[in-house]
Short mmCIF file of C-alpha atoms in Angstrom, two decimals:
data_model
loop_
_atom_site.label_atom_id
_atom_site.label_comp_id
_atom_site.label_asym_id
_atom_site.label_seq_id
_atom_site.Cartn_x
_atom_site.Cartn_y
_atom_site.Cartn_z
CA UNK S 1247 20.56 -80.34 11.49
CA UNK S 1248 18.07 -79.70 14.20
CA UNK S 1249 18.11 -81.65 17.25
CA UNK S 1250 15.93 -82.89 19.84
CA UNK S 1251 13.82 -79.41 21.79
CA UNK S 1252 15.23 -79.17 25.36
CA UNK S 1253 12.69 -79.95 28.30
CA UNK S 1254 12.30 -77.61 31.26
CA UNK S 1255 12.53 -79.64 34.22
CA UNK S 1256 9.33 -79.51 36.53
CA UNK S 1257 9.84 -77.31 39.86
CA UNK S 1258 9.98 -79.72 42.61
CA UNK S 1259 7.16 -79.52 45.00
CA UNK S 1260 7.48 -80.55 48.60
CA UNK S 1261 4.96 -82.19 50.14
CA UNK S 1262 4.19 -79.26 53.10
CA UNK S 1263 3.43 -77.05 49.54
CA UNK S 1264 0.86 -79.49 47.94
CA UNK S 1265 -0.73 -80.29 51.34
CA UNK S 1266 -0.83 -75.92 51.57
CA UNK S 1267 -1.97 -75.93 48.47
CA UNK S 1268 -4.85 -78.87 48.81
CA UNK S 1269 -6.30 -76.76 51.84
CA UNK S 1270 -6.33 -73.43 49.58
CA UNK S 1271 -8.21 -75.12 46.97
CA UNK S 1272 -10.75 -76.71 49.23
CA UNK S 1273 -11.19 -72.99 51.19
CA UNK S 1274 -11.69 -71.46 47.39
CA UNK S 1275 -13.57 -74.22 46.12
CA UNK S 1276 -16.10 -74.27 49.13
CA UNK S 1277 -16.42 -70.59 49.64
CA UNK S 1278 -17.40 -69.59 45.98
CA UNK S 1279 -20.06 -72.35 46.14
CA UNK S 1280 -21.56 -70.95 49.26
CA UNK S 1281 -21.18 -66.90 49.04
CA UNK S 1282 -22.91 -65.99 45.96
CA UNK S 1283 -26.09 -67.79 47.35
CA UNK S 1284 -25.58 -66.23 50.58
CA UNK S 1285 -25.29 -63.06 48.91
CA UNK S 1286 -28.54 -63.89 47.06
CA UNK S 1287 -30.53 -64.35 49.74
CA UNK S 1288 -28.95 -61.57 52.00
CA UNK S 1289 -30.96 -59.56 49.48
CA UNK S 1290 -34.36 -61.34 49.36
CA UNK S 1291 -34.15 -61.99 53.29
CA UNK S 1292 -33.37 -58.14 53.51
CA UNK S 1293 -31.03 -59.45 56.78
CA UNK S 1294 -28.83 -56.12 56.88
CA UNK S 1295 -26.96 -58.83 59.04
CA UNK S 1296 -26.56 -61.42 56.86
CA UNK S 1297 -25.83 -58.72 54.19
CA UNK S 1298 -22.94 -58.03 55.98
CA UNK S 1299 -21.93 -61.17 56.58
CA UNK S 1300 -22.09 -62.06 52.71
CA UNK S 1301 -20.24 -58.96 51.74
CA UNK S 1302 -17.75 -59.79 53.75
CA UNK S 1303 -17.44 -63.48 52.15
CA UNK S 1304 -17.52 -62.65 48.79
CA UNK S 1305 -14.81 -59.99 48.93
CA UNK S 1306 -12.34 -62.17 50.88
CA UNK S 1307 -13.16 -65.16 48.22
CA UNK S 1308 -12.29 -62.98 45.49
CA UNK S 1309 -8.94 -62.13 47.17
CA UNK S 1310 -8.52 -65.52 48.93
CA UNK S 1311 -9.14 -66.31 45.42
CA UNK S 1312 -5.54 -64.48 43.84
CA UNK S 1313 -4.16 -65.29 46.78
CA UNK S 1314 -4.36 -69.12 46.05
CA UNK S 1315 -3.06 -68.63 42.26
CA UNK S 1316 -0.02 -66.45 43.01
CA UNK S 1317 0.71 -69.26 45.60
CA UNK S 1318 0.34 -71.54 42.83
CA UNK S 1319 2.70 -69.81 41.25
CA UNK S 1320 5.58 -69.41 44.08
CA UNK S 1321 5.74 -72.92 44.49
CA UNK S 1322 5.97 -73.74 40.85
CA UNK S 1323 9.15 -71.25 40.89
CA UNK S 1324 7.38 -68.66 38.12
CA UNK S 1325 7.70 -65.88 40.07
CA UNK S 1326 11.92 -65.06 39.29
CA UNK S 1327 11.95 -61.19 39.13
CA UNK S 1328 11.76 -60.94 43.11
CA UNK S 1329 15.80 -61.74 44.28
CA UNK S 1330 14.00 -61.62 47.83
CA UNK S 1331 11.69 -64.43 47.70
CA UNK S 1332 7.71 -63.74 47.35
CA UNK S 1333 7.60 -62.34 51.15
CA UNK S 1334 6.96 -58.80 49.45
CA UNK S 1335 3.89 -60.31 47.19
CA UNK S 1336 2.33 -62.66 50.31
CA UNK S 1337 2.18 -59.59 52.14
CA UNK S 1338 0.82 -56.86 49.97
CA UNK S 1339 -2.28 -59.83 49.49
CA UNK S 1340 -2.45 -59.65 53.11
CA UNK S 1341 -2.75 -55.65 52.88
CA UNK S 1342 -5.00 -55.82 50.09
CA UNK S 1343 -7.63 -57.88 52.21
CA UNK S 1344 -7.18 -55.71 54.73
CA UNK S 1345 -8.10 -52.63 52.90
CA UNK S 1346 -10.94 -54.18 51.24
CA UNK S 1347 -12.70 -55.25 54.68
CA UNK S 1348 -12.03 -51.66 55.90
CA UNK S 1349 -14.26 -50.44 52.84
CA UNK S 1350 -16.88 -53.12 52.61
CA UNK S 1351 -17.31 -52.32 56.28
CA UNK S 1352 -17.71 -48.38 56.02
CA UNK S 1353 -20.12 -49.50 52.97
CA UNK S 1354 -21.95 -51.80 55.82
CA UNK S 1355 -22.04 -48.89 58.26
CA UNK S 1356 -23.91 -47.02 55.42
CA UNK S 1357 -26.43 -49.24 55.27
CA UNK S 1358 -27.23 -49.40 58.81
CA UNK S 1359 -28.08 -45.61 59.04
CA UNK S 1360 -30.25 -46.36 56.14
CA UNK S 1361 -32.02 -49.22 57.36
CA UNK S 1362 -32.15 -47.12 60.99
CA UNK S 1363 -33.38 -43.81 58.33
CA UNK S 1364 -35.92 -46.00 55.95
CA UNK S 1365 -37.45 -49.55 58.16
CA UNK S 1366 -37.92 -51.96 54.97
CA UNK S 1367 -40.60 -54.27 56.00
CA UNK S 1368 -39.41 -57.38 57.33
CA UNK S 1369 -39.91 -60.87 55.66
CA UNK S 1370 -40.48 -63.71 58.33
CA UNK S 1371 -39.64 -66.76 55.36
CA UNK S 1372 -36.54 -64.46 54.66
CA UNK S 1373 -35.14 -64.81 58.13
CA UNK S 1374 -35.73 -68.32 58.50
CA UNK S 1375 -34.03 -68.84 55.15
CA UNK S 1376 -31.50 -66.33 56.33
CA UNK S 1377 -30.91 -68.23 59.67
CA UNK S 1378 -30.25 -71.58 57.71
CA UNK S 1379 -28.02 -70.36 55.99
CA UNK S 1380 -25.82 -68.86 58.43
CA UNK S 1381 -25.59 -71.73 60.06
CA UNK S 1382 -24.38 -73.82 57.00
CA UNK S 1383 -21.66 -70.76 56.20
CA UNK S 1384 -20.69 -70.88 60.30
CA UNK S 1385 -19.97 -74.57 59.99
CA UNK S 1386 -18.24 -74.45 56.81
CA UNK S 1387 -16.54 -71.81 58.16
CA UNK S 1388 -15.50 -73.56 61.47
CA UNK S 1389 -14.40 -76.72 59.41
CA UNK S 1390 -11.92 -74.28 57.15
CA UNK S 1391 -9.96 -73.12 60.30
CA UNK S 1392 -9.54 -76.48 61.50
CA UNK S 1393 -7.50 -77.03 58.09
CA UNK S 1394 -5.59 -73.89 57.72
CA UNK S 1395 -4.58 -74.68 61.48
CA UNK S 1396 -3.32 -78.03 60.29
CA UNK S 1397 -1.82 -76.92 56.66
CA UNK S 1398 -0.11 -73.74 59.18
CA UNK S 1399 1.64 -76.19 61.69
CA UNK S 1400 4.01 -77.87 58.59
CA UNK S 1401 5.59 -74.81 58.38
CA UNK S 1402 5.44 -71.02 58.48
CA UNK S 1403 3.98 -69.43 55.18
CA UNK S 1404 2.34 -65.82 55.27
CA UNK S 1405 -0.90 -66.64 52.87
CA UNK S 1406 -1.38 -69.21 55.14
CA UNK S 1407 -1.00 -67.27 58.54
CA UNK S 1408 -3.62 -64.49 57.08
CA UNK S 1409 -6.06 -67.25 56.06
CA UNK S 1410 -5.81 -68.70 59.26
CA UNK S 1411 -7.22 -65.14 60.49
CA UNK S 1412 -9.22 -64.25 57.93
CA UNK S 1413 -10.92 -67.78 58.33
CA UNK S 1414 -11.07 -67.06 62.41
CA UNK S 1415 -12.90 -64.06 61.74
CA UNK S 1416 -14.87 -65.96 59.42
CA UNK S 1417 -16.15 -68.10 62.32
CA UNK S 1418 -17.16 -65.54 65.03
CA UNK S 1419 -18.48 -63.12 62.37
CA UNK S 1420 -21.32 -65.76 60.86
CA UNK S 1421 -22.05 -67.47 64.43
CA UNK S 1422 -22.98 -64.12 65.59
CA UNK S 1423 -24.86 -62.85 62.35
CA UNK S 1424 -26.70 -66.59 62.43
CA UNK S 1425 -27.56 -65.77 66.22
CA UNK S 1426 -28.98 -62.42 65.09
CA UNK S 1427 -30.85 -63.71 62.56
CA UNK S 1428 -32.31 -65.69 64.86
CA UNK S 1429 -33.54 -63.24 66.68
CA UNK S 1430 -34.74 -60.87 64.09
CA UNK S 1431 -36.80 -63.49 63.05
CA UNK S 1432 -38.41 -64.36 66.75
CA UNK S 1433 -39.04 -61.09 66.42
CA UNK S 1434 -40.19 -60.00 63.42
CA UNK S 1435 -41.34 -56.88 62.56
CA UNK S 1436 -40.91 -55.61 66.35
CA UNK S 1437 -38.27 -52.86 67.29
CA UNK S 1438 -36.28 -55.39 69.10
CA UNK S 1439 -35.48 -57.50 66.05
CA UNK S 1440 -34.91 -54.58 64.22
CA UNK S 1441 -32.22 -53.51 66.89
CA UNK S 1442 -31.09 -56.94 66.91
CA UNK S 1443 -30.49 -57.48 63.22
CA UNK S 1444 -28.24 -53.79 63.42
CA UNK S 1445 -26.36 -55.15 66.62
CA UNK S 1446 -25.39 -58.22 64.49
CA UNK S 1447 -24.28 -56.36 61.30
CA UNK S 1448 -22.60 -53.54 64.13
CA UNK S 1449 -20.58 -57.00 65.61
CA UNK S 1450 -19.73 -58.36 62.09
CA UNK S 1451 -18.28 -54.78 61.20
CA UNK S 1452 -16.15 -54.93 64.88
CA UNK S 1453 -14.42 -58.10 63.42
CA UNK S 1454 -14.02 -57.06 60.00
CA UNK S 1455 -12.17 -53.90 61.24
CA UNK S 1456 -10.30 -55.65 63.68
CA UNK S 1457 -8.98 -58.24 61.31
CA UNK S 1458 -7.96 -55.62 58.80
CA UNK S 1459 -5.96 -54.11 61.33
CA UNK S 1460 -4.33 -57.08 62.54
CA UNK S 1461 -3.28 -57.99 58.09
CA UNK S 1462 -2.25 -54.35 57.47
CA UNK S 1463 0.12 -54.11 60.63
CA UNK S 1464 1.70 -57.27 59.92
CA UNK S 1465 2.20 -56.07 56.09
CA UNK S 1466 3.17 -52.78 56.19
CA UNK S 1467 6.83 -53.90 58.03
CA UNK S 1468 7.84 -56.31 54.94
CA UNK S 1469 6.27 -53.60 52.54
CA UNK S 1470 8.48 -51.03 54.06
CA UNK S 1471 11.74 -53.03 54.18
CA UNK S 1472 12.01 -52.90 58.11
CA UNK S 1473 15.19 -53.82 59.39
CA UNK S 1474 15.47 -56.64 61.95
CA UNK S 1475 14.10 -56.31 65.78
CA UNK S 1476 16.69 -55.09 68.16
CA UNK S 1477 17.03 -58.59 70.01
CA UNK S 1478 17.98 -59.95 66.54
CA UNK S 1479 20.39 -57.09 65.57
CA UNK S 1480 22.38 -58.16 68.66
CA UNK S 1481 23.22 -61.30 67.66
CA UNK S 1482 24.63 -59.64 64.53
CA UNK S 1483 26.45 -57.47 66.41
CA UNK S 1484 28.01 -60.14 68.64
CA UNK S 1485 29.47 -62.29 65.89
CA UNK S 1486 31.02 -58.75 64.19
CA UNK S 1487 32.44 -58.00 67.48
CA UNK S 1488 33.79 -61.66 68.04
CA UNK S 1489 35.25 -61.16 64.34
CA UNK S 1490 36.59 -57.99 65.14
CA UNK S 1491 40.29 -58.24 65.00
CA UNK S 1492 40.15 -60.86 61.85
CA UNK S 1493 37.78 -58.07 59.59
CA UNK S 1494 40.01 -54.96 58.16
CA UNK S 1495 36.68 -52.51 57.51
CA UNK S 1496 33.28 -53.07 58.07
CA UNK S 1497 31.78 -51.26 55.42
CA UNK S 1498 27.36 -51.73 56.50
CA UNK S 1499 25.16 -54.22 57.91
CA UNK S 1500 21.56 -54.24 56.19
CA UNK S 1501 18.63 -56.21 57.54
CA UNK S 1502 15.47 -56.89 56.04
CA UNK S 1503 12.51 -59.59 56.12
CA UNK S 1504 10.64 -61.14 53.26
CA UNK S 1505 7.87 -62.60 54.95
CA UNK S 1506 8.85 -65.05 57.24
CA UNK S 1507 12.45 -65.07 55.58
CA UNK S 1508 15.07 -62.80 57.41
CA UNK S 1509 18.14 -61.58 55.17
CA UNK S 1510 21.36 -60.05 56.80
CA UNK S 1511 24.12 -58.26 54.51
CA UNK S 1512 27.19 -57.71 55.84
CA UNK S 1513 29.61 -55.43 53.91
CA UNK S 1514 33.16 -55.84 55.32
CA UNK S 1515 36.72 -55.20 53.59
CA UNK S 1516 39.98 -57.06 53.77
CA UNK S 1517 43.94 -55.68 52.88
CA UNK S 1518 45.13 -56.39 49.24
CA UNK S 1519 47.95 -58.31 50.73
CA UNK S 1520 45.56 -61.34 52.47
CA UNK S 1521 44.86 -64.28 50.61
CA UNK S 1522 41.30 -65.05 48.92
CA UNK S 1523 41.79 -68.78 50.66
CA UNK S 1524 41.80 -66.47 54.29
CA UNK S 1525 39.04 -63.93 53.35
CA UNK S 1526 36.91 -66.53 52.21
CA UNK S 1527 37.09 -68.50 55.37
CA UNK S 1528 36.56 -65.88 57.41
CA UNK S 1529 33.49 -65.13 55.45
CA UNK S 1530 32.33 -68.66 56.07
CA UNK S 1531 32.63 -68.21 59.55
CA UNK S 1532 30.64 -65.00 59.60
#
């Protein structure tokens, strides 16, 4: 006789992870609206500027893109494999949008030497377009930081600490390529907004390869199952040595950090002849 089918109880949510959450779907949300026009136009405009600018935004919506559904998924609890937490997974995101905006930007570089190589004749609607619409993508931009900012002070989270940099470079990167613009169209079709229009893409490139640097750094530590800094180890070591005499063997001490989660094992030993009631305590204490 078959009885009711059990329910699986719904992960609890805390409030800090829905408010994360809320400001990662409004970043998506807004950012796939605006970069595939931006994109569009980058191409009619022929802004190698604002080309570089919209390369830039649609790769990091793509990833900012998985990056939003695998934190869907941590806080939802459907992620079980990792005994570490997700530190491992926030991170290699972080190193994947790193490595992307160190490609898109040699691809950039490419096309400057080309455009330096083969002048396409410049299109004086296409700038003004062009400048319009870098500064709508600036201000959307600026408005996004201002949210990660607030969604990153309710707690530390690594997808949101890289979109809070990735969104900062977002800023600077389309306020200069919208002031470039500017002046590529004021100067249309003269060497100087030529030059102009490569000094913006040649500034957007600057932050895209700083920014990469900054997300792979910060990765590659978690990735490679770096052991706690030395200022932290000694506080290990003083509780060990304040333990001393009560510990028979001290068999390792492991560090490691999974995102912004630090885990310390501590393998010690005890004499047959010792109670569990005693170990155990002592292992409370440590």
């Amino acid at each position: 006789m078959s009885g009711p089918r059990p329910t699986i109880a719904a992960w609890p949510m805390t409030d800090t992870e829905r408010r994360r959450e809320r400001a990662m779907s409004l970043g998506v949300g807004t950012d796939v609206l605006l970069s595939t026009p931006i994109l569009a136009i980058a191409i009619w405009s022929g802004s190698l500027t604002l080309l570089a600018d919209a390369m830039r935004a649609c790769l990091l919506t793509l990833l900012e893109l998985f990056a939003y559904v695998v934190m869907r998924r941590i806080h939802r609890g459907r992620l079980p494999s990792y005994q570490y937490g997700s530190g491992k997974i926030e991170s290699f995101l972080n190193l994947l949008i790193g490595i992307a905006l160190v490609l898109s930007s040699i691809w950039i570089f490419a096309l400057g030497v080309l455009t330096m190589l083969q002048p396409s004749q410049p299109s004086p609607l296409g700038f003004a377009v062009a400048t319009a619409t870098g500064a709508v993508n600036t201000t959307q931009n600026a408005w996004m930081f201002v949210t990660y900012l607030h969604a990153r002070r309710l707690g530390a989270s690594i997808l949101i600490d890289g979109q809070v940099r990735t969104r900062l470079l977002k800023v600077v990167s389309s306020a200069s390529a919208t002031l470039a613009i500017l002046v590529s169209a004021l100067f249309a079709g003269q060497i100087s907004g030529r030059v102009a229009d490569l000094v913006g893409s040649a500034v957007v490139v600057q932050m895209m390869l700083w920014t990469a640097y900054q997300l792979i750094a910060g990765a590659l530590p978690d990735l490679m199952d770096r052991m706690l800094d030395p200022s932290q180890l000694t506080l290990v070591n003083r509780v060990l040595l304040c333990n001393f005499d009560r510990i028979d063997a001290i068999h390792h001490v492991r560090t490691r950090r999974s995102g912004v989660v630090k885990y310390i094992e501590i393998g010690v030993g005890f004499s047959a002849d010792r109670r569990i009631g005693e170990i155990d305590a002592i292992n409370q204490s440590l």
